[in-house]
mmCIF file of C-alpha atoms and ligand atoms in Angstrom:
data_model
loop_
_atom_site.group_PDB
_atom_site.id
_atom_site.type_symbol
_atom_site.label_atom_id
_atom_site.label_comp_id
_atom_site.label_asym_id
_atom_site.label_seq_id
_atom_site.Cartn_x
_atom_site.Cartn_y
_atom_site.Cartn_z
ATOM 1 C CA MET A 4 -8.792 -61.355 -43.736
ATOM 2 C CA THR A 5 -6.246 -58.654 -43.852
ATOM 3 C CA GLU A 6 -2.948 -58.768 -45.549
ATOM 4 C CA PRO A 7 -0.086 -58.827 -43.100
ATOM 5 C CA ILE A 8 1.764 -55.351 -43.316
ATOM 6 C CA VAL A 9 5.189 -54.983 -44.869
ATOM 7 C CA SER A 10 6.473 -52.059 -42.995
ATOM 8 C CA TRP A 11 10.125 -52.014 -44.027
ATOM 9 C CA HIS A 12 12.092 -50.967 -46.912
ATOM 10 C CA GLY A 13 12.948 -53.530 -49.556
ATOM 11 C CA ASN A 14 16.205 -52.069 -50.477
ATOM 12 C CA PRO A 15 17.507 -49.671 -48.094
ATOM 13 C CA SER A 16 20.444 -47.545 -49.387
ATOM 14 C CA LYS A 17 23.977 -48.004 -47.877
ATOM 15 C CA PRO A 18 24.362 -45.078 -45.297
ATOM 16 C CA ARG A 19 27.125 -42.270 -46.077
ATOM 17 C CA PHE A 20 27.851 -42.313 -42.274
ATOM 18 C CA ALA A 21 29.894 -45.198 -41.133
ATOM 19 C CA PRO A 22 29.078 -46.068 -37.380
ATOM 20 C CA PRO A 23 32.105 -46.480 -35.144
ATOM 21 C CA PRO A 24 33.260 -50.327 -34.515
ATOM 22 C CA GLY A 25 31.065 -51.712 -31.715
ATOM 23 C CA ALA A 26 28.034 -49.611 -32.419
ATOM 24 C CA ILE A 27 24.760 -50.472 -31.012
ATOM 25 C CA ASP A 28 21.136 -49.945 -32.601
ATOM 26 C CA ALA A 29 19.360 -49.694 -29.263
ATOM 27 C CA HIS A 30 15.816 -49.880 -30.636
ATOM 28 C CA CYS A 31 14.821 -52.520 -33.104
ATOM 29 C CA HIS A 32 12.478 -55.436 -33.379
ATOM 30 C CA VAL A 33 11.820 -59.010 -34.667
ATOM 31 C CA PHE A 34 8.440 -60.048 -36.055
ATOM 32 C CA GLY A 35 7.842 -63.833 -35.885
ATOM 33 C CA PRO A 36 8.604 -65.682 -38.180
ATOM 34 C CA ALA A 37 4.663 -66.318 -37.366
ATOM 35 C CA ALA A 38 4.863 -70.278 -38.197
ATOM 36 C CA GLN A 39 7.468 -70.386 -35.344
ATOM 37 C CA PHE A 40 6.386 -67.728 -33.128
ATOM 38 C CA PRO A 41 2.639 -66.788 -33.487
ATOM 39 C CA PHE A 42 1.657 -63.218 -32.977
ATOM 40 C CA SER A 43 -0.558 -62.550 -29.705
ATOM 41 C CA ALA A 44 -4.492 -62.761 -30.199
ATOM 42 C CA LYS A 45 -4.495 -59.273 -28.852
ATOM 43 C CA ALA A 46 -2.189 -57.803 -31.591
ATOM 44 C CA LYS A 47 -3.303 -54.589 -32.919
ATOM 45 C CA TYR A 48 -1.609 -54.945 -36.290
ATOM 46 C CA LEU A 49 -0.630 -58.093 -38.487
ATOM 47 C CA PRO A 50 2.845 -57.715 -39.602
ATOM 48 C CA ALA A 51 4.777 -59.803 -42.216
ATOM 49 C CA ASP A 52 7.434 -61.874 -40.958
ATOM 50 C CA ALA A 53 10.635 -60.059 -40.061
ATOM 51 C CA GLY A 54 12.803 -62.355 -38.052
ATOM 52 C CA ALA A 55 16.229 -62.537 -36.571
ATOM 53 C CA ASP A 56 18.132 -63.328 -39.962
ATOM 54 C CA MET A 57 16.891 -60.381 -41.803
ATOM 55 C CA LEU A 58 17.422 -58.018 -38.530
ATOM 56 C CA PHE A 59 21.268 -59.241 -38.531
ATOM 57 C CA ALA A 60 21.400 -58.952 -42.178
ATOM 58 C CA LEU A 61 20.000 -55.297 -41.961
ATOM 59 C CA ARG A 62 22.634 -54.590 -39.230
ATOM 60 C CA ASP A 63 25.576 -55.647 -41.263
ATOM 61 C CA HIS A 64 24.304 -53.616 -44.302
ATOM 62 C CA LEU A 65 24.079 -50.498 -42.099
ATOM 63 C CA GLY A 66 27.435 -51.169 -40.239
ATOM 64 C CA PHE A 67 26.114 -51.809 -36.839
ATOM 65 C CA SER A 68 27.611 -54.432 -34.432
ATOM 66 C CA ARG A 69 25.012 -55.069 -31.856
ATOM 67 C CA SER A 70 21.379 -54.717 -31.299
ATOM 68 C CA VAL A 71 19.060 -54.093 -28.472
ATOM 69 C CA ILE A 72 15.433 -56.200 -29.415
ATOM 70 C CA VAL A 73 12.679 -54.318 -27.942
ATOM 71 C CA GLN A 74 9.412 -56.617 -27.534
ATOM 72 C CA ALA A 75 6.863 -55.269 -29.976
ATOM 73 C CA SER A 76 3.290 -55.287 -29.085
ATOM 74 C CA CYS A 77 2.175 -57.619 -31.784
ATOM 75 C CA HIS A 78 4.069 -60.549 -29.895
ATOM 76 C CA GLY A 79 2.409 -59.367 -26.490
ATOM 77 C CA THR A 80 4.064 -60.841 -23.476
ATOM 78 C CA ASP A 81 5.327 -63.896 -25.360
ATOM 79 C CA ASN A 82 9.057 -63.103 -25.545
ATOM 80 C CA SER A 83 10.154 -66.053 -27.191
ATOM 81 C CA ALA A 84 10.947 -64.725 -30.981
ATOM 82 C CA MET A 85 13.153 -61.916 -29.251
ATOM 83 C CA LEU A 86 14.813 -64.390 -27.023
ATOM 84 C CA ASP A 87 15.368 -66.884 -29.920
ATOM 85 C CA ALA A 88 17.169 -63.941 -31.774
ATOM 86 C CA ILE A 89 19.314 -62.965 -28.992
ATOM 87 C CA ALA A 90 20.298 -66.694 -28.489
ATOM 88 C CA ARG A 91 21.368 -66.790 -32.092
ATOM 89 C CA SER A 92 23.354 -63.539 -32.074
ATOM 90 C CA ASN A 93 26.542 -64.805 -30.388
ATOM 91 C CA GLY A 94 26.447 -62.203 -27.704
ATOM 92 C CA SER A 95 25.896 -59.357 -30.011
ATOM 93 C CA ALA A 96 22.094 -58.836 -29.073
ATOM 94 C CA ARG A 97 20.258 -57.967 -25.728
ATOM 95 C CA GLY A 98 16.668 -57.378 -25.226
ATOM 96 C CA VAL A 99 13.829 -55.675 -23.659
ATOM 97 C CA ALA A 100 10.995 -57.602 -22.649
ATOM 98 C CA MET A 101 7.257 -57.157 -21.947
ATOM 99 C CA VAL A 102 5.795 -59.040 -19.190
ATOM 100 C CA ASP A 103 2.612 -59.828 -17.445
ATOM 101 C CA PRO A 104 2.988 -57.862 -14.307
ATOM 102 C CA ALA A 105 2.380 -61.099 -12.303
ATOM 103 C CA VAL A 106 5.487 -62.519 -13.531
ATOM 104 C CA SER A 107 7.503 -64.505 -11.205
ATOM 105 C CA GLU A 108 11.182 -64.057 -9.918
ATOM 106 C CA ALA A 109 12.030 -67.370 -11.723
ATOM 107 C CA ASP A 110 10.606 -66.207 -14.990
ATOM 108 C CA LEU A 111 12.364 -62.561 -14.555
ATOM 109 C CA HIS A 112 15.753 -64.539 -13.717
ATOM 110 C CA ALA A 113 15.413 -66.773 -16.970
ATOM 111 C CA LEU A 114 14.839 -63.617 -19.166
ATOM 112 C CA HIS A 115 17.983 -62.272 -17.620
ATOM 113 C CA ALA A 116 19.789 -65.459 -18.695
ATOM 114 C CA GLY A 117 18.480 -64.803 -22.066
ATOM 115 C CA GLY A 118 19.897 -61.329 -22.457
ATOM 116 C CA VAL A 119 17.173 -59.452 -21.183
ATOM 117 C CA ARG A 120 18.048 -56.026 -19.291
ATOM 118 C CA ALA A 121 14.919 -54.191 -19.142
ATOM 119 C CA ILE A 122 11.004 -54.326 -19.226
ATOM 120 C CA ARG A 123 9.052 -52.063 -21.602
ATOM 121 C CA PHE A 124 5.617 -50.395 -20.328
ATOM 122 C CA ASN A 125 3.517 -49.398 -23.582
ATOM 123 C CA PHE A 126 0.873 -46.742 -22.996
ATOM 124 C CA LEU A 127 -0.302 -46.187 -26.521
ATOM 125 C CA LYS A 128 -3.947 -46.912 -26.486
ATOM 126 C CA ARG A 129 -3.533 -48.093 -30.342
ATOM 127 C CA LEU A 130 -1.098 -50.772 -29.579
ATOM 128 C CA VAL A 131 -2.385 -52.215 -26.114
ATOM 129 C CA ASP A 132 -5.859 -52.617 -24.397
ATOM 130 C CA ASP A 133 -4.521 -51.456 -20.916
ATOM 131 C CA ALA A 134 -1.549 -50.139 -19.116
ATOM 132 C CA PRO A 135 -2.105 -50.630 -15.204
ATOM 133 C CA LYS A 136 0.233 -48.237 -13.786
ATOM 134 C CA ASP A 137 -0.201 -49.620 -10.071
ATOM 135 C CA LYS A 138 0.792 -53.288 -11.438
ATOM 136 C CA PHE A 139 3.791 -51.880 -13.681
ATOM 137 C CA LEU A 140 5.038 -50.163 -10.606
ATOM 138 C CA GLU A 141 4.797 -53.367 -8.366
ATOM 139 C CA VAL A 142 6.872 -55.347 -11.075
ATOM 140 C CA SER A 143 9.323 -52.403 -11.618
ATOM 141 C CA HIS A 144 10.176 -52.839 -7.844
ATOM 142 C CA ARG A 145 11.317 -56.546 -8.135
ATOM 143 C CA LEU A 146 13.457 -56.601 -11.329
ATOM 144 C CA PRO A 147 16.875 -58.295 -11.291
ATOM 145 C CA GLN A 148 19.913 -56.172 -10.659
ATOM 146 C CA GLY A 149 21.021 -53.816 -13.045
ATOM 147 C CA TRP A 150 17.547 -53.857 -15.162
ATOM 148 C CA HIS A 151 15.904 -50.467 -16.099
ATOM 149 C CA VAL A 152 12.535 -49.737 -17.344
ATOM 150 C CA VAL A 153 11.801 -48.618 -20.855
ATOM 151 C CA ILE A 154 8.430 -46.616 -21.294
ATOM 152 C CA TYR A 155 6.451 -45.596 -24.475
ATOM 153 C CA PHE A 156 3.951 -42.842 -24.356
ATOM 154 C CA GLU A 157 2.858 -39.798 -26.512
ATOM 155 C CA ALA A 158 3.423 -36.021 -25.737
ATOM 156 C CA ASP A 159 -0.329 -35.694 -24.764
ATOM 157 C CA ILE A 160 -0.022 -37.715 -21.697
ATOM 158 C CA LEU A 161 3.433 -36.577 -20.588
ATOM 159 C CA GLU A 162 2.323 -34.459 -17.764
ATOM 160 C CA GLU A 163 -0.037 -37.516 -16.338
ATOM 161 C CA MET A 164 3.232 -39.783 -16.712
ATOM 162 C CA ARG A 165 5.383 -37.684 -14.417
ATOM 163 C CA ALA A 166 4.149 -39.214 -10.942
ATOM 164 C CA PHE A 167 4.592 -42.657 -12.413
ATOM 165 C CA ILE A 168 7.826 -42.054 -13.760
ATOM 166 C CA ASP A 169 9.091 -40.428 -10.323
ATOM 167 C CA ALA A 170 7.991 -43.559 -8.700
ATOM 168 C CA ILE A 171 10.119 -46.002 -10.600
ATOM 169 C CA ALA A 172 13.195 -46.786 -8.537
ATOM 170 C CA VAL A 173 15.354 -47.797 -11.492
ATOM 171 C CA PRO A 174 16.585 -45.835 -14.300
ATOM 172 C CA VAL A 175 14.174 -45.075 -17.057
ATOM 173 C CA VAL A 176 14.462 -44.960 -20.962
ATOM 174 C CA ILE A 177 11.895 -43.186 -22.892
ATOM 175 C CA ASP A 178 11.103 -44.459 -26.345
ATOM 176 C CA HIS A 179 11.164 -41.930 -29.087
ATOM 177 C CA MET A 180 11.160 -39.036 -26.511
ATOM 178 C CA GLY A 181 7.725 -39.378 -25.831
ATOM 179 C CA ARG A 182 6.774 -38.554 -29.267
ATOM 180 C CA PRO A 183 7.245 -34.799 -29.332
ATOM 181 C CA ASN A 184 5.696 -32.680 -32.041
ATOM 182 C CA VAL A 185 9.293 -31.791 -33.579
ATOM 183 C CA THR A 186 7.756 -29.386 -36.196
ATOM 184 C CA GLN A 187 7.122 -27.024 -33.076
ATOM 185 C CA GLY A 188 10.880 -26.719 -33.047
ATOM 186 C CA PRO A 189 13.584 -27.081 -30.529
ATOM 187 C CA ALA A 190 11.851 -24.703 -27.983
ATOM 188 C CA GLY A 191 8.438 -25.726 -28.842
ATOM 189 C CA PRO A 192 6.082 -26.776 -26.000
ATOM 190 C CA ASP A 193 6.616 -30.491 -26.439
ATOM 191 C CA MET A 194 10.341 -30.129 -26.407
ATOM 192 C CA LYS A 195 10.150 -28.073 -23.489
ATOM 193 C CA ALA A 196 7.977 -30.444 -21.387
ATOM 194 C CA PHE A 197 10.249 -33.199 -22.281
ATOM 195 C CA ARG A 198 13.319 -31.375 -21.244
ATOM 196 C CA ALA A 199 11.466 -30.537 -17.862
ATOM 197 C CA LEU A 200 11.015 -34.240 -17.426
ATOM 198 C CA LEU A 201 14.659 -34.820 -18.057
ATOM 199 C CA GLU A 202 15.510 -32.174 -15.503
ATOM 200 C CA SER A 203 13.419 -33.980 -13.032
ATOM 201 C CA ARG A 204 15.714 -37.104 -12.731
ATOM 202 C CA SER A 205 19.115 -37.541 -13.871
ATOM 203 C CA ASP A 206 18.741 -41.307 -14.670
ATOM 204 C CA ILE A 207 15.973 -40.697 -17.297
ATOM 205 C CA MET A 208 17.499 -41.463 -20.704
ATOM 206 C CA PHE A 209 16.124 -41.182 -24.055
ATOM 207 C CA LYS A 210 15.875 -42.663 -27.508
ATOM 208 C CA ALA A 211 16.637 -40.109 -30.213
ATOM 209 C CA THR A 212 14.591 -42.208 -32.598
ATOM 210 C CA CYS A 213 11.764 -42.103 -35.262
ATOM 211 C CA PRO A 214 12.327 -39.177 -37.293
ATOM 212 C CA ASP A 215 9.939 -40.875 -39.651
ATOM 213 C CA ARG A 216 7.344 -41.068 -37.172
ATOM 214 C CA LEU A 217 7.908 -37.666 -35.596
ATOM 215 C CA ASP A 218 8.565 -35.385 -38.632
ATOM 216 C CA LEU A 219 5.786 -35.884 -40.981
ATOM 217 C CA ARG A 220 7.456 -33.451 -43.435
ATOM 218 C CA GLY A 221 9.248 -36.620 -44.089
ATOM 219 C CA ASP A 222 12.912 -37.536 -45.346
ATOM 220 C CA PRO A 223 15.313 -35.656 -44.959
ATOM 221 C CA TRP A 224 13.453 -34.966 -41.675
ATOM 222 C CA ASN A 225 14.697 -31.518 -41.242
ATOM 223 C CA ALA A 226 12.486 -30.484 -38.337
ATOM 224 C CA PHE A 227 13.615 -33.649 -36.317
ATOM 225 C CA ALA A 228 17.322 -32.771 -36.878
ATOM 226 C CA ALA A 229 16.646 -29.065 -35.771
ATOM 227 C CA ALA A 230 14.559 -30.363 -32.557
ATOM 228 C CA VAL A 231 16.812 -33.204 -31.686
ATOM 229 C CA ALA A 232 20.248 -32.088 -32.034
ATOM 230 C CA PRO A 233 20.239 -29.574 -29.354
ATOM 231 C CA LEU A 234 18.842 -32.308 -26.952
ATOM 232 C CA VAL A 235 21.478 -34.656 -27.670
ATOM 233 C CA ALA A 236 24.067 -31.638 -27.077
ATOM 234 C CA ASP A 237 22.587 -30.875 -24.082
ATOM 235 C CA TYR A 238 22.139 -34.365 -22.688
ATOM 236 C CA PRO A 239 25.051 -36.308 -24.307
ATOM 237 C CA ASP A 240 25.137 -39.019 -21.609
ATOM 238 C CA ARG A 241 21.660 -39.715 -21.734
ATOM 239 C CA ALA A 242 20.833 -40.464 -25.676
ATOM 240 C CA LEU A 243 20.468 -43.725 -27.355
ATOM 241 C CA TRP A 244 19.924 -44.133 -31.079
ATOM 242 C CA GLY A 245 17.712 -46.976 -32.969
ATOM 243 C CA SER A 246 16.692 -47.798 -36.368
ATOM 244 C CA ASP A 247 13.122 -49.010 -34.959
ATOM 245 C CA TRP A 248 13.564 -51.691 -37.988
ATOM 246 C CA PRO A 249 11.132 -53.081 -39.027
ATOM 247 C CA HIS A 250 9.077 -50.076 -38.331
ATOM 248 C CA PRO A 251 6.102 -51.514 -36.763
ATOM 249 C CA ASN A 252 2.748 -50.449 -38.276
ATOM 250 C CA MET A 253 4.341 -47.713 -40.515
ATOM 251 C CA GLN A 254 2.201 -47.776 -43.681
ATOM 252 C CA ARG A 255 2.242 -44.066 -44.663
ATOM 253 C CA GLU A 256 6.052 -43.592 -45.464
ATOM 254 C CA ILE A 257 8.421 -46.369 -44.992
ATOM 255 C CA PRO A 258 11.695 -45.050 -44.288
ATOM 256 C CA ASP A 259 15.035 -45.923 -45.950
ATOM 257 C CA ASP A 260 17.196 -47.310 -43.237
ATOM 258 C CA GLY A 261 20.266 -45.799 -44.776
ATOM 259 C CA HIS A 262 18.885 -42.397 -44.641
ATOM 260 C CA LEU A 263 17.946 -42.944 -41.020
ATOM 261 C CA VAL A 264 21.574 -43.909 -40.211
ATOM 262 C CA ASP A 265 22.675 -40.742 -42.009
ATOM 263 C CA MET A 266 20.480 -38.681 -39.576
ATOM 264 C CA ILE A 267 23.380 -39.794 -36.761
ATOM 265 C CA PRO A 268 25.703 -36.893 -37.710
ATOM 266 C CA ARG A 269 22.814 -34.442 -38.096
ATOM 267 C CA ILE A 270 21.927 -35.063 -34.374
ATOM 268 C CA ALA A 271 25.393 -35.931 -32.879
ATOM 269 C CA PRO A 272 27.994 -33.957 -34.990
ATOM 270 C CA SER A 273 31.134 -34.677 -33.266
ATOM 271 C CA HIS A 274 32.967 -38.297 -32.994
ATOM 272 C CA GLU A 275 32.700 -37.725 -29.215
ATOM 273 C CA LEU A 276 28.772 -37.445 -29.243
ATOM 274 C CA GLN A 277 28.595 -40.260 -31.935
ATOM 275 C CA ARG A 278 30.560 -42.565 -29.488
ATOM 276 C CA LYS A 279 28.169 -41.945 -26.486
ATOM 277 C CA LEU A 280 25.197 -42.186 -28.389
ATOM 278 C CA LEU A 281 26.194 -45.434 -30.225
ATOM 279 C CA ILE A 282 28.490 -47.231 -27.627
ATOM 280 C CA ASP A 283 28.879 -45.868 -24.209
ATOM 281 C CA ASN A 284 25.233 -45.130 -23.209
ATOM 282 C CA PRO A 285 23.491 -48.239 -24.678
ATOM 283 C CA GLU A 286 26.673 -50.521 -23.317
ATOM 284 C CA ARG A 287 26.137 -48.871 -19.864
ATOM 285 C CA LEU A 288 22.574 -50.202 -20.077
ATOM 286 C CA TYR A 289 22.760 -53.342 -21.963
ATOM 287 C CA TRP A 290 26.145 -54.632 -21.742
ATOM 288 C CA ALA A 291 27.338 -53.807 -18.184
ATOM 289 C CA ASP A 292 28.252 -57.485 -17.328
HETATM 290 C C1 0GY B 372 7.926 -48.639 -32.013
HETATM 291 C C2 0GY B 372 6.529 -47.995 -32.061
HETATM 292 C C3 0GY B 372 5.554 -48.352 -32.499
HETATM 293 C C4 0GY B 372 5.038 -49.935 -32.275
HETATM 294 C C5 0GY B 372 5.496 -50.475 -31.109
HETATM 295 O O1 0GY B 372 5.289 -52.452 -29.701
HETATM 296 C C6 0GY B 372 4.906 -51.967 -30.975
HETATM 297 O O2 0GY B 372 4.312 -52.439 -31.593
HETATM 298 O O3 0GY B 372 6.579 -50.146 -30.415
HETATM 299 C C7 0GY B 372 4.460 -47.824 -33.000
HETATM 300 O O4 0GY B 372 3.386 -48.031 -33.352
HETATM 301 O O5 0GY B 372 4.481 -46.540 -32.722
HETATM 302 O O6 0GY B 372 8.610 -48.173 -30.923
HETATM 303 O O7 0GY B 372 8.426 -49.703 -32.426
#
């Protein structure tokens, strides 16, 4: 029997950067607690419990006010841990669900009532068994009013994702910028290809997230800052920030969440950019109503 993975830092530092009041962590997750919310039989990793109480305590510690809880693959299409966390958040959390593409209208509207504002399509083969584009497109055409689609893919399949993304009729948010190799630099092939994707539609947004996953040179993630700051500067109304806590599956180098927050002024140096990244942009997507 494999031991559950503890993928988060046990004692994260207090960030030096203070987020503005109302700041939104637009990419974080909850794991379980498994006794109440069991993991999916198809889960590709077995995390230790990291439930809503832990998430909200960390949020306070980091100086954030609101959270967008993204359904993690270890819970499959059972969104109940996320919905329970939102229900206990006093309106300070919203969600991104993963659904069976055959989901009914009634179930989509129940998710909306529970605080969900988007569905997530995960294309990482190490995380999900299949990602049926035709079925994903079909469900994307019958989402409740005001929802968008969140897509997770890696840079090596960006070109084959383009026709699929083109066919989506609602705004699109790309997790972790489609995982470019940031060590290629701001004008490297991966960032160039991602910029071309952003140019193809004005309603594609991106999460300027996960230096720990994208910059294998490690903390202080200088290559990430060098590659991502110009992207945020050039697309200031299209960038979101998230902690990615509890860092699903991270076993190599568990990031210090305080250090992750301290990346914010390095990718968004002005107060105006910080306000867009942490408040205006995520608010438009998740708290429009
Ligand atoms: C992330 C990244 C990962 C995992 C998941 O749903 C998930 O399990 O998203 C990953 O392993 O790269 O966005 O949290």
